[in-house]
């Protein structure tokens, strides 16, 4: 290294480009919960937006996340399909709580086969 000499120094630019992409997937499905009274946001309050029009931004970009959001103007009150509106049957899955955790996805909305 003592015998080396620098003959010439060239100044050049170097660039490092990095492309990051962000995508999302939206799905709609019907869900049911026991009606607890009060106002509902049904079709009478306006037209239902398209899935891409529902505001549901991510908490952090580039991190896996699942959000469950009710689509505005799609709620309705209907007769219970299990007890036919009698109120006499206690759900064997939720034992009257009104909800149960999905065993396939553990409540996050997604599962892998």
Coordinates of C-alpha atoms in Angstrom, one line a residue:
X1 CA 0.0 0.0 0.0
X2 CA 3.0 2.3 0.6
X3 CA 4.1 2.0 -3.1
X4 CA 0.7 2.9 -4.5
X5 CA 0.1 6.3 -5.9
X6 CA -3.2 7.9 -7.0
X7 CA -2.9 9.1 -10.5
X8 CA -6.3 10.6 -11.1
X9 CA -9.6 11.1 -9.3
X10 CA -12.8 11.1 -11.3
X11 CA -16.0 12.4 -9.9
X12 CA -19.1 10.4 -11.0
X13 CA -22.6 10.1 -9.7
X14 CA -24.1 6.8 -8.7
X15 CA -27.9 6.3 -8.2
X16 CA -29.7 3.5 -6.3
X17 CA -33.4 3.2 -7.3
X18 CA -35.9 1.2 -5.2
X19 CA -39.4 0.5 -6.3
X20 CA -42.0 -0.2 -3.6
X21 CA -45.6 -1.1 -4.4
X22 CA -48.6 -1.1 -2.2
X23 CA -51.8 -3.1 -3.1
X24 CA -55.0 -3.9 -1.4
X25 CA -57.9 -6.4 -1.9
X26 CA -61.5 -5.7 -1.1
X27 CA -64.3 -8.2 -0.7
X28 CA -67.9 -7.9 0.3
X29 CA -70.1 -10.5 2.0
X30 CA -73.3 -10.5 4.0
X31 CA -73.1 -10.8 7.8
X32 CA -75.8 -11.0 10.4
X33 CA -76.0 -9.8 14.0
X34 CA -78.9 -9.6 16.5
X35 CA -80.8 -6.3 16.2
X36 CA -80.4 -4.3 19.4
X37 CA -82.8 -1.5 18.5
X38 CA -82.2 2.0 17.3
X39 CA -81.6 3.5 13.9
X40 CA -80.1 1.5 11.0
X41 CA -78.2 2.8 8.0
X42 CA -80.3 1.1 5.3
X43 CA -81.0 1.7 1.7
X44 CA -83.5 4.5 2.6
X45 CA -80.6 6.7 3.7
X46 CA -78.9 6.7 0.3
X47 CA -77.3 4.4 -2.3
X48 CA -74.7 1.9 -1.2
X49 CA -71.2 2.8 -2.4
X50 CA -69.0 0.5 -4.5
X51 CA -66.4 -1.4 -2.5
X52 CA -63.6 0.9 -3.8
X53 CA -65.6 3.9 -2.6
X54 CA -65.7 2.8 1.1
X55 CA -63.2 4.7 3.2
X56 CA -60.9 2.1 4.8
X57 CA -57.4 3.3 4.7
X58 CA -54.5 1.3 6.2
X59 CA -53.1 2.1 9.6
X60 CA -49.5 1.6 8.2
X61 CA -48.4 1.2 4.7
X62 CA -46.5 -2.0 3.7
X63 CA -47.9 -4.0 6.7
X64 CA -50.4 -6.9 6.5
X65 CA -53.7 -5.8 7.9
X66 CA -57.3 -7.0 7.7
X67 CA -60.2 -4.5 8.3
X68 CA -63.8 -5.3 8.6
X69 CA -66.0 -2.3 7.7
X70 CA -69.7 -2.1 7.3
X71 CA -70.7 -0.8 3.9
X72 CA -72.9 2.3 4.4
X73 CA -76.6 2.1 3.5
X74 CA -76.7 -1.7 3.4
X75 CA -78.1 -2.5 6.9
X76 CA -81.6 -4.1 7.2
X77 CA -83.7 -5.7 9.9
X78 CA -85.0 -9.2 9.0
X79 CA -86.5 -12.1 10.8
X80 CA -83.9 -14.4 12.4
X81 CA -83.2 -17.3 10.0
X82 CA -82.5 -19.6 12.9
X83 CA -85.5 -19.2 15.2
X84 CA -87.8 -17.8 12.6
X85 CA -88.4 -14.7 14.7
X86 CA -89.6 -16.5 17.8
X87 CA -86.6 -15.7 19.9
X88 CA -86.9 -19.1 21.6
X89 CA -83.7 -20.7 20.4
X90 CA -80.3 -20.0 22.0
X91 CA -77.5 -20.3 19.5
X92 CA -75.5 -23.4 20.2
X93 CA -72.4 -21.7 18.9
X94 CA -72.4 -18.4 20.7
X95 CA -74.6 -19.5 23.7
X96 CA -76.6 -16.3 23.5
X97 CA -73.6 -13.9 23.2
X98 CA -74.6 -12.9 19.7
X99 CA -71.2 -13.7 18.2
X100 CA -68.6 -16.4 17.9
X101 CA -65.0 -16.4 16.7
X102 CA -64.3 -18.1 13.4
X103 CA -62.2 -21.2 13.9
X104 CA -60.7 -21.1 10.4
X105 CA -59.3 -17.5 10.5
X106 CA -59.4 -16.9 14.3
X107 CA -61.4 -13.7 13.7
X108 CA -59.0 -11.9 11.3
X109 CA -61.2 -12.5 8.2
X110 CA -58.6 -14.5 6.2
X111 CA -57.3 -18.0 6.3
X112 CA -54.8 -20.1 4.3
X113 CA -55.7 -23.6 3.1

